[in-house]
Coordinates of C-alpha atoms in Angstrom, one line a residue:
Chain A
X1 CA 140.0 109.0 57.4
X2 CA 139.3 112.4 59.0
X3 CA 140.0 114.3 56.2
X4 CA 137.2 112.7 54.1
X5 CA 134.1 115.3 53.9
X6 CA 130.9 114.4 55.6
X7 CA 127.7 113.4 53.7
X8 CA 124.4 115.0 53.8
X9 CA 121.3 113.9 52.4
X10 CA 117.8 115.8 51.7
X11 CA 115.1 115.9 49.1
X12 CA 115.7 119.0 47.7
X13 CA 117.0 122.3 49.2
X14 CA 116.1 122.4 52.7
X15 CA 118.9 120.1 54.1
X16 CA 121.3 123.0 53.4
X17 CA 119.6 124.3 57.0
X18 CA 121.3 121.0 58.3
X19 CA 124.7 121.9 56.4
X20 CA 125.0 126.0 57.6
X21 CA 125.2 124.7 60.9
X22 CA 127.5 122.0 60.5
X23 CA 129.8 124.4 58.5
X24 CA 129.4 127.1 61.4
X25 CA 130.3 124.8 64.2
X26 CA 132.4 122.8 61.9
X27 CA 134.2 125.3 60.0
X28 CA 137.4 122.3 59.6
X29 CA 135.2 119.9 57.9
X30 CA 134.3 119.6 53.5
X31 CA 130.8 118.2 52.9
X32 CA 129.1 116.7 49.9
X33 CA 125.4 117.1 50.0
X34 CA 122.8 115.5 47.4
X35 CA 119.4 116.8 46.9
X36 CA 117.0 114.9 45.4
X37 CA 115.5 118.2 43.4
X38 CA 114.2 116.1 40.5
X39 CA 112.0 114.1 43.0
X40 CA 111.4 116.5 45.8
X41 CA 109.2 116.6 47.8
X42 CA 109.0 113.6 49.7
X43 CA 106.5 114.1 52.3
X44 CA 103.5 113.6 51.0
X45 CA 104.7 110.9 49.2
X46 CA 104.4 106.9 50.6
X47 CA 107.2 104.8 52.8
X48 CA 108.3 102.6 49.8
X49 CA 108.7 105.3 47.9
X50 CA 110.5 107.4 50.1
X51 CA 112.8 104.6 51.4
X52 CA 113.8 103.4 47.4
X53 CA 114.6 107.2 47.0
X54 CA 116.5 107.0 50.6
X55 CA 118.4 104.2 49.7
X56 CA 119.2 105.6 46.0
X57 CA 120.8 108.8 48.4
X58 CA 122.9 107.3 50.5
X59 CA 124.3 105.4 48.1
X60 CA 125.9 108.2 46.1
X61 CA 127.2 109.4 49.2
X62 CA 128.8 106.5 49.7
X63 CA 130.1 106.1 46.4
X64 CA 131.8 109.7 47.4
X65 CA 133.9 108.3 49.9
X66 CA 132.3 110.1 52.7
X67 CA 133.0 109.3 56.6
X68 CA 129.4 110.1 57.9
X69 CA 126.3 110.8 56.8
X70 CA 123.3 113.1 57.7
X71 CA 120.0 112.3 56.7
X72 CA 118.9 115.7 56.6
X73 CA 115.5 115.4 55.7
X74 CA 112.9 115.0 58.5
X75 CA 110.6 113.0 56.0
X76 CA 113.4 110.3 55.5
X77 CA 114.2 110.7 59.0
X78 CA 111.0 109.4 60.1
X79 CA 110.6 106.9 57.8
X80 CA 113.5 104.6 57.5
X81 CA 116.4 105.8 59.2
X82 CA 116.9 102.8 61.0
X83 CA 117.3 100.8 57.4
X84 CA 119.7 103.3 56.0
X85 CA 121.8 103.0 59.3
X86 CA 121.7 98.9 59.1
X87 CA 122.7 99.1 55.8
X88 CA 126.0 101.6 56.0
X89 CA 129.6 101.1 56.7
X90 CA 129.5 104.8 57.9
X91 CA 127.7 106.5 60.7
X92 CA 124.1 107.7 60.0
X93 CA 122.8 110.8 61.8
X94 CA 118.9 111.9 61.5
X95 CA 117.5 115.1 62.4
X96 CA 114.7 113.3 64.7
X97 CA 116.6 112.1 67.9
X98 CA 118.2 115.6 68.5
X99 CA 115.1 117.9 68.1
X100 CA 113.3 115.3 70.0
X101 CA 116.3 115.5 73.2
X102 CA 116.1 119.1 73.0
X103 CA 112.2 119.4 73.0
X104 CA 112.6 117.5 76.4
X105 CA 115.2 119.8 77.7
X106 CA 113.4 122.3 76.6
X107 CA 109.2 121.6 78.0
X108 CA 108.0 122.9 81.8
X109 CA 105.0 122.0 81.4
X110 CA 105.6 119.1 79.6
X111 CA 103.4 119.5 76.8
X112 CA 105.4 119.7 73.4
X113 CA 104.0 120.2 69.7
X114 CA 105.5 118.4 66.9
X115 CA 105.1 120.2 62.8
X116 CA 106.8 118.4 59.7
X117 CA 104.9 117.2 56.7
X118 CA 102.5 114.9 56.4
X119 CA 104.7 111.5 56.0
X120 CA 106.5 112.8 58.9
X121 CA 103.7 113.3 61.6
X122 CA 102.1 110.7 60.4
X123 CA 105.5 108.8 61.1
X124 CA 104.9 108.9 64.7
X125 CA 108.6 109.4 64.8
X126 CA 109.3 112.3 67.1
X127 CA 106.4 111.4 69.3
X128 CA 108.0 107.8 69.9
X129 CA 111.5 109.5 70.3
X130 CA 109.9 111.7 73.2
X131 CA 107.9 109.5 75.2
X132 CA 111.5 107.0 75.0
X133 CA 112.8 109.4 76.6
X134 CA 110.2 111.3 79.3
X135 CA 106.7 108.9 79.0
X136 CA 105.0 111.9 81.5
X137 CA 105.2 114.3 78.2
X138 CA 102.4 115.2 76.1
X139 CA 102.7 115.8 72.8
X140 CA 100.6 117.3 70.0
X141 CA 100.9 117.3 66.1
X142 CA 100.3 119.0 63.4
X143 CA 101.4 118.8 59.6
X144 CA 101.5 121.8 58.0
X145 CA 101.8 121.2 54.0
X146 CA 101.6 124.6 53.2
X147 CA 104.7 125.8 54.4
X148 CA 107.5 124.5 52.9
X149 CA 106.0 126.4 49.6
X150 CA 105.5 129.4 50.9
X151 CA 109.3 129.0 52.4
X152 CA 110.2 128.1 48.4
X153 CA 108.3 131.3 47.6
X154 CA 110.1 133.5 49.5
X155 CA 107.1 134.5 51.5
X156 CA 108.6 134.8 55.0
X157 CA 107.0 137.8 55.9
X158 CA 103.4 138.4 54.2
X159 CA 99.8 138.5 55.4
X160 CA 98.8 135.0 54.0
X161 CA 102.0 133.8 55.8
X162 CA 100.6 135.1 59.5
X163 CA 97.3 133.9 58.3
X164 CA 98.6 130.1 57.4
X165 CA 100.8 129.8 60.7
X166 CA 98.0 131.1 62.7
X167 CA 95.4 128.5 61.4
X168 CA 97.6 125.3 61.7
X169 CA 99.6 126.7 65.2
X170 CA 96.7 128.5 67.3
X171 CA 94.8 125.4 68.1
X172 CA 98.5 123.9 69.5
X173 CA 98.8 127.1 71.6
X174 CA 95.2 127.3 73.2
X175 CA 96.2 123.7 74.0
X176 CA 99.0 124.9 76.1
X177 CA 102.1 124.1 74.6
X178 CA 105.0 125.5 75.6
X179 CA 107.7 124.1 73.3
X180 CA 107.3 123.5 69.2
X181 CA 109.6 121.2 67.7
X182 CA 110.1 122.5 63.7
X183 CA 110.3 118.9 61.8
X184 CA 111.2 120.0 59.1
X185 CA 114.3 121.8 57.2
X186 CA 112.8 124.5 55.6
X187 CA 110.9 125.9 58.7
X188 CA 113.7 127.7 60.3
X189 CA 113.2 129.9 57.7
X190 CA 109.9 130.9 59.1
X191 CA 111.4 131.5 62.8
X192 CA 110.3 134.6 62.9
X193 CA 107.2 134.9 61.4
X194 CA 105.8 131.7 64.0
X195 CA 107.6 133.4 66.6
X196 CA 105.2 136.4 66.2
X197 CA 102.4 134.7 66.0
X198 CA 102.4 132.6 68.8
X199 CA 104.5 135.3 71.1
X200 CA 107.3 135.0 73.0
X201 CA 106.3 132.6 75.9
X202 CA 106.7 129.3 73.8
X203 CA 110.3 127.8 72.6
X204 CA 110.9 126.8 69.4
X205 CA 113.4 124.1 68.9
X206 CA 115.7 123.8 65.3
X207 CA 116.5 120.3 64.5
X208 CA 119.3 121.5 62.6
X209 CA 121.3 123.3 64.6
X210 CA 120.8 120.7 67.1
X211 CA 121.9 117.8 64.9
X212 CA 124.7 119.9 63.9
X213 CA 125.6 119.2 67.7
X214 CA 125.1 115.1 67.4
X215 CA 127.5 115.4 64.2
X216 CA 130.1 116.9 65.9
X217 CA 130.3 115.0 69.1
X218 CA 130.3 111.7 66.8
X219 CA 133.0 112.7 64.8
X220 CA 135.3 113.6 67.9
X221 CA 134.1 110.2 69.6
X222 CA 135.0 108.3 67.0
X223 CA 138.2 109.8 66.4
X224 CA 137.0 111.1 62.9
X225 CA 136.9 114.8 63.6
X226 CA 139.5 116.9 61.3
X227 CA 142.2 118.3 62.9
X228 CA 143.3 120.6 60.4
X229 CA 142.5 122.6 58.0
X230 CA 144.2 121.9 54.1
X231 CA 146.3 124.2 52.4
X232 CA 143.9 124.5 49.5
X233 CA 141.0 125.6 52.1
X234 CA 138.1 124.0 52.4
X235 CA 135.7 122.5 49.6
X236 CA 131.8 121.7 49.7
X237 CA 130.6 120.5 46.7
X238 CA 126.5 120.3 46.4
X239 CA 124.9 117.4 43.6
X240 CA 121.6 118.1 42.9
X241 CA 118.9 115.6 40.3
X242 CA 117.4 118.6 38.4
X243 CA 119.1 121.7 37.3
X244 CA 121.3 123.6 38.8
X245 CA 120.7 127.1 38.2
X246 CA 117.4 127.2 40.7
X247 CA 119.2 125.0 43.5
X248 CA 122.0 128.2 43.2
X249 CA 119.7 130.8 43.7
X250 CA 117.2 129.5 46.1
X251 CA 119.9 127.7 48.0
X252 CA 122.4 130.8 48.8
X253 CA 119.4 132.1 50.1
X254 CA 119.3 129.4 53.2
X255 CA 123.2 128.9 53.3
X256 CA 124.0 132.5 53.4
X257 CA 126.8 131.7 51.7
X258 CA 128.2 131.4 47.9
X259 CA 127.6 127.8 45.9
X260 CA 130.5 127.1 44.3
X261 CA 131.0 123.6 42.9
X262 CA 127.5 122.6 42.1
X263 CA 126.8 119.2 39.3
X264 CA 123.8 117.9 38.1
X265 CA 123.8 114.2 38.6
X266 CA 120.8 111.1 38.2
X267 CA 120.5 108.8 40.8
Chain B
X1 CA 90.3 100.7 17.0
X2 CA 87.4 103.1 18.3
X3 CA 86.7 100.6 21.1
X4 CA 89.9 101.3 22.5
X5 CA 90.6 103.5 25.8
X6 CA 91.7 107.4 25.6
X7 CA 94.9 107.3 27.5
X8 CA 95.0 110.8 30.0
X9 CA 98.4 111.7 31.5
X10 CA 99.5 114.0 34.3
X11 CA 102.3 114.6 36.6
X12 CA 99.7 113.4 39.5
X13 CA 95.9 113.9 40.4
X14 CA 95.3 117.4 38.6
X15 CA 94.9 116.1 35.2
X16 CA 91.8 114.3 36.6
X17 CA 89.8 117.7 36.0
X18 CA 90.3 117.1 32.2
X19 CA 89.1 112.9 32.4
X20 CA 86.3 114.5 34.2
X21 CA 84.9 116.8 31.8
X22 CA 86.5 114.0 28.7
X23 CA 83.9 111.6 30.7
X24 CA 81.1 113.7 31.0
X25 CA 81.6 115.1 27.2
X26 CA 81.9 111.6 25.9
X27 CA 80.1 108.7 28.2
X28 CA 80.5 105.9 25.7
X29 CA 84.6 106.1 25.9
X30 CA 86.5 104.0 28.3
X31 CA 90.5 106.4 29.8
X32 CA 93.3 105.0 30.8
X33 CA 94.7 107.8 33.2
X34 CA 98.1 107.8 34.5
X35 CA 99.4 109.9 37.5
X36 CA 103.5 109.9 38.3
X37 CA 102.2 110.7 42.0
X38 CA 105.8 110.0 42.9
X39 CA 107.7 112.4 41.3
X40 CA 104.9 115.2 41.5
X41 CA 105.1 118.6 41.3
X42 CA 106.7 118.8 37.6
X43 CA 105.9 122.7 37.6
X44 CA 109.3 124.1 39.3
X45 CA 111.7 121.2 37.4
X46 CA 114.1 121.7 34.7
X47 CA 112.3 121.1 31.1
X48 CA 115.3 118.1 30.8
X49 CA 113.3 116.4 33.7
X50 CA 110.1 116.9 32.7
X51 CA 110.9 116.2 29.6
X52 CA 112.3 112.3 30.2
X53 CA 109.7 112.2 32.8
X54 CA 106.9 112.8 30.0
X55 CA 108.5 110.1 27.6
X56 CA 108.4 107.8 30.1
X57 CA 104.6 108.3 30.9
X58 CA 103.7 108.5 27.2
X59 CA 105.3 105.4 26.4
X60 CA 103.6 103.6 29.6
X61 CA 100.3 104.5 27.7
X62 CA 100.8 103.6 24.5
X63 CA 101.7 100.4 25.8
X64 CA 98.2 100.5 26.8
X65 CA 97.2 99.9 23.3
X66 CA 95.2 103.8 23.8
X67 CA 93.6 105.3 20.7
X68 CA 94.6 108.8 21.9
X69 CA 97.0 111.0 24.5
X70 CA 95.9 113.8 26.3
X71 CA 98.7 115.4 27.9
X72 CA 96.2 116.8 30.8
X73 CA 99.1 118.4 32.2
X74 CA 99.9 122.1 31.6
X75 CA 103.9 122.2 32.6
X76 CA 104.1 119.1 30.1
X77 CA 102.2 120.5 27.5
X78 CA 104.1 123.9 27.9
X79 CA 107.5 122.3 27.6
X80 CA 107.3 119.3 25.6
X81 CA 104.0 118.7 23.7
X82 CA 105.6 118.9 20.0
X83 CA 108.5 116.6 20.9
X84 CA 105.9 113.8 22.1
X85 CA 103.9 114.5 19.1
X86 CA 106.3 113.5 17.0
X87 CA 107.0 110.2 18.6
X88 CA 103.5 108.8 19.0
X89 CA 101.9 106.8 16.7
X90 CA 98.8 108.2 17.7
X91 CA 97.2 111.4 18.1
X92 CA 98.6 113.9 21.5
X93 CA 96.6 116.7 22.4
X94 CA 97.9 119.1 24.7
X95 CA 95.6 121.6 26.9
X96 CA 97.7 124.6 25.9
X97 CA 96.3 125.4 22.3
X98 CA 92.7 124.7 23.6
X99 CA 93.1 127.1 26.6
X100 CA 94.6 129.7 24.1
X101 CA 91.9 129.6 21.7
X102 CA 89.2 130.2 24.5
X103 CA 90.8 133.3 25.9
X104 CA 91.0 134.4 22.0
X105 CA 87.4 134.4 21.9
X106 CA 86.6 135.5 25.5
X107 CA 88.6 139.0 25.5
X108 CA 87.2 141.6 24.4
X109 CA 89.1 144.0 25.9
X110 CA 92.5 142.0 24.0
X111 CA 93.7 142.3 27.8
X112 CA 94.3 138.2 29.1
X113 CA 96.1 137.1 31.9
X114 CA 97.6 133.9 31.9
X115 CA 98.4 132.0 35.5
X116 CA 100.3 128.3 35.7
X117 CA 103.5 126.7 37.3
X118 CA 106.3 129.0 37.2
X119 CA 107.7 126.2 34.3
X120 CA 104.5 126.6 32.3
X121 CA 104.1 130.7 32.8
X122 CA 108.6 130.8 31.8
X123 CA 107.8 128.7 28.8
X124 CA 105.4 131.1 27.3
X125 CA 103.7 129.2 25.9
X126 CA 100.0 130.4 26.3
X127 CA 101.6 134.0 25.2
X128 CA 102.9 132.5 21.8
X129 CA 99.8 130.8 21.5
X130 CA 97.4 133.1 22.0
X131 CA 100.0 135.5 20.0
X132 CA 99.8 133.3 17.1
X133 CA 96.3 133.8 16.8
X134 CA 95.8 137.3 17.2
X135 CA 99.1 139.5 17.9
X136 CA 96.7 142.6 19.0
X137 CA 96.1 141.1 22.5
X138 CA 98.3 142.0 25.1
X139 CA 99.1 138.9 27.8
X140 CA 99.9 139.7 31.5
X141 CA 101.4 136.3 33.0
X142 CA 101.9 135.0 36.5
X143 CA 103.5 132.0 38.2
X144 CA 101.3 130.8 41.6
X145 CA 103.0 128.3 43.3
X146 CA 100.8 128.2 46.3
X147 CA 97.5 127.2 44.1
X148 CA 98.3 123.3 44.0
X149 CA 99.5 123.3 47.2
X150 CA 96.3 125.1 48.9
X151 CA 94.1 122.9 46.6
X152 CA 95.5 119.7 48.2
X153 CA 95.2 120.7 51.5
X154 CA 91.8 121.6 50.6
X155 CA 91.8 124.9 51.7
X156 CA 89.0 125.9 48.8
X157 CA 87.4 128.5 51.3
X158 CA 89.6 130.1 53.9
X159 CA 91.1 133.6 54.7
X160 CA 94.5 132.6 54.0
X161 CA 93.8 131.2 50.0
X162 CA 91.8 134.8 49.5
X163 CA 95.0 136.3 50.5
X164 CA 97.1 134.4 48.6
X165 CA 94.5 134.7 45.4
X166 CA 94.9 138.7 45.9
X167 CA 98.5 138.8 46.4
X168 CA 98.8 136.9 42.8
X169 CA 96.3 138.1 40.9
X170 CA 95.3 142.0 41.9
X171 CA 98.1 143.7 39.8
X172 CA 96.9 141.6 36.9
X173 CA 93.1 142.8 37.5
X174 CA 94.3 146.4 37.8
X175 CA 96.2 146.3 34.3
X176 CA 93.1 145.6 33.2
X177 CA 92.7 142.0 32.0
X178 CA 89.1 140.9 30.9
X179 CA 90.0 137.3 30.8
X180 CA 92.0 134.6 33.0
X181 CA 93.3 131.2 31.7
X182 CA 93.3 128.9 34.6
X183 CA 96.7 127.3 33.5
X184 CA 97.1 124.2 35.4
X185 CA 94.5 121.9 36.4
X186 CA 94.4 122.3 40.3
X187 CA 93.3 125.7 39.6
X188 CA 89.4 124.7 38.4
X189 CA 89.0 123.9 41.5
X190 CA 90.1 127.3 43.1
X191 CA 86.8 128.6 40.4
X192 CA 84.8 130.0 43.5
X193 CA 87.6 131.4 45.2
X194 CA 89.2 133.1 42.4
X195 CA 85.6 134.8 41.1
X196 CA 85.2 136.3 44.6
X197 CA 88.3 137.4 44.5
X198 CA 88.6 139.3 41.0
X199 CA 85.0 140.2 40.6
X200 CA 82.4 139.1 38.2
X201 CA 83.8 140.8 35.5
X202 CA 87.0 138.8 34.5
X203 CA 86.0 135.9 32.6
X204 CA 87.8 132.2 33.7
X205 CA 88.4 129.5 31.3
X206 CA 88.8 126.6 32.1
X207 CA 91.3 124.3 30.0
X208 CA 90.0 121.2 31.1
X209 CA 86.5 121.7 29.4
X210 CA 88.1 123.2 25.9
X211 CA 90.7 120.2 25.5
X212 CA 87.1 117.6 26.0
X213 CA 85.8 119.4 23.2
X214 CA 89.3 119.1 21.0
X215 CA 89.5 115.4 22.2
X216 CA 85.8 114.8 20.8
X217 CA 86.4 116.9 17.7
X218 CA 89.7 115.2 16.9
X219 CA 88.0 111.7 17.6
X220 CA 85.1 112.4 15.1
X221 CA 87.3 113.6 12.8
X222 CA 89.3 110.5 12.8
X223 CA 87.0 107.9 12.9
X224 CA 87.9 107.0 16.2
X225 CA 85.2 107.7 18.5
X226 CA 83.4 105.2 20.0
X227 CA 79.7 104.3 18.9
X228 CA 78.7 102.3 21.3
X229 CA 78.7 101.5 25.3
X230 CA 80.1 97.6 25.4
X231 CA 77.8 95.2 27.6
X232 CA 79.6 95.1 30.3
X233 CA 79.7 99.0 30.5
X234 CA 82.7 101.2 30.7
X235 CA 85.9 100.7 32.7
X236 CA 88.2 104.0 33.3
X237 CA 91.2 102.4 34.9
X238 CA 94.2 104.4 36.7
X239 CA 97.4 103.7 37.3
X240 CA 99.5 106.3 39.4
X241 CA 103.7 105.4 40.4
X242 CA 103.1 106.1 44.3
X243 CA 100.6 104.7 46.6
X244 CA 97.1 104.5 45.4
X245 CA 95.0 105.0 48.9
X246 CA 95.8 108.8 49.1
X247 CA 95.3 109.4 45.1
X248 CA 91.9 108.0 45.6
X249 CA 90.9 109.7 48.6
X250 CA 91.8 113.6 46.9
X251 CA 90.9 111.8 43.5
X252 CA 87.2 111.2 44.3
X253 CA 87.0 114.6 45.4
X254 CA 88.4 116.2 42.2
X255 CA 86.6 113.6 39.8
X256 CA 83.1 113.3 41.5
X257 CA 82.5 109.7 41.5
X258 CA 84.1 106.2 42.9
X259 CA 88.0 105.5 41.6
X260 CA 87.4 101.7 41.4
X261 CA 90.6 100.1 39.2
X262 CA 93.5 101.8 40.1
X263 CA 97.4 100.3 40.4
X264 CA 100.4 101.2 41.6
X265 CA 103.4 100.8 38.9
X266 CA 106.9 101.6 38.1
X267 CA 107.9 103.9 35.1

């Protein structure tokens, strides 16, 4: 059982910020994502939609034979996580319950803002999570369509970048926020260019590296963490909806690393 | 048969700049307009997708019992038009060849540029186009990416979408193009913006206006159009594949006047 890969889940490309950090602090564990590229995105998109797509997802993982699975996309995070877990013989991880417990670790002044797309702030969802766990918190949101394309574009470090962050972000900062949870996957990408324009004194918190953290202390309290690592090395395999080629490109550029064994598959 | 509807289809709300201009061209016909809102954008997809996806929505409107298809959409018309042609029992018109033969008779410099989806600017189709009808002009193309996105956030009149216009579209205006096709149809909407941008001196056209005129033309030379307005007056219905409350909202914007019949279905 601990030897089967883990399963993660996102719309299109941006999970693969979910996957780089389970692979970093889990370099002893294989994992099968699916992106939905033929479909993506999902966040401007409606709940029945998003949840029939959802549901489509999980089911190819499980039809890989995977011990857990990460829904890696804030969107379906927010939307109908609790469904997919209800419905799964596996465990189900979102990315919205560890950004949200580290945006309360992280606040002083206990006000927090949330970003994601529109389905996701819309959602409610890490606002909920928050005040579950510290009701004195104060939180403002913000959905910020515009970035996940100019993430996609490779613009991480242009004029009309600063400009975009500075419109959707300054009116969260002159409310005196001092922490910024990024909801969604593709925004660590833009680390630094939010980073400069808001300055140094507010903390941005990555949902991915922190549910990277929620993976692995499930796998180890369940007994399902692997132990060792095979003779043949390890092997993640990526299945994408649309083509492959684009996935390649654009995705090597948020995993840092080479794709290897990549399929084009319908859900 | 010329009582029947013109059936108008898009990947999602864009294609509603070419009913507009169909409806204001010709007020005695009744469209059928279908928007796949769910699996919107088509633009970065493989042409496989787009392909089945375009199938799938031509067949929804010939079971419409429609007189004519106009494929409003540019990526589908780029990749696809001929193959749906020649399975339709009725006439398809495309917004390519209508584009095309507007920028033939704009430039007079023989300098166009061509902007779209990066599917629609790969295909090259506007270059083989235009090409076909005079091989002396020289094309200059560009994928923009960020267009739809700014245009359904709205942004029509800020900093950041001047920027963003520049970045694209300043190397084209300094090879010296005399003439733009606005390749996709979020772009009319970007008109203004654009103009301020480049200067009065680089000419815009406008696809969705050229294909009304083909639609009439192809109508009166068929037989097909429709002579008179029925008693009960004329009912444009739409059907889109996700929700309808956020298709009418932007889609009341782009069309100018109330969205009033409008379901939710399943390709």
């Amino acid at each position: 059982m601990s030897g089967k890969p883990i399963g993660v889940f996102d719309s299109g490309i941006g999970g693969l910020t979910v996957a780089k950090e389970i692979m970093e602090l889990l370099p002893g564990e294989s994992i099968v994502y699916l992106g939905d590229t033929a479909r993506v995105p999902y966040g401007s998109k409606s709940p029945e939609t998003i949840t029939r797509y959802a549901f489509e997802g999980l089911n190819f993982l499980l039809s890989k034979d995977v011990k857990l699975v990460v829904i890696a996309c804030n969107t379906v995070s927010a939307t109908c996580l609790k469904e997919l877990q209800e419905n799964s013989n596996v465990p189900v991880i979102g990315v919205i319950d560890p950004g949200a417990k580290a945006a309360v670790r992280a606040t002083r002044e206990k006000k927090v803002g949330v970003i994601g797309t529109e389905r996701t702030v819309k959602s409610g969802a890490y606002e909920s999570a928050i005040k579950n766990m510290d009701g004195n918190i104060k939180i403002l949101s913000k959905a910020c369509p515009l970035f996940v394309p100019l993430v996609e574009e490779g613009w991480l470090d242009r004029e009309a970048t600063y400009l975009t962050i500075a419109e959707y972000l300054m009116p969260l900062k002159r409310e005196g926020i001092d922490t910024l949870v990024l909801g969604c996957t593709h925004y660590p990408l833009l680390k630094p260019a939010i980073s400069r324009v808001l300055g140094e004194g507010i903390k941005l918190v990555d949902c991915a590296k922190e549910t990277a953290v929620v993976v692995k202390n499930t796998l180890e309290d369940s007994g399902l963490i692997s132990r060792r690592i095979p003779a043949e090395g390890i092997i993640h395999k990526y299945y994408v909806t649309d083509n492959t080629e684009k996935f390649r490109e654009i995705g090597e550029m948020f995993l840092k690393r080479k794709i290897e064994h990549i399929e084009k598959v319908r859900l």
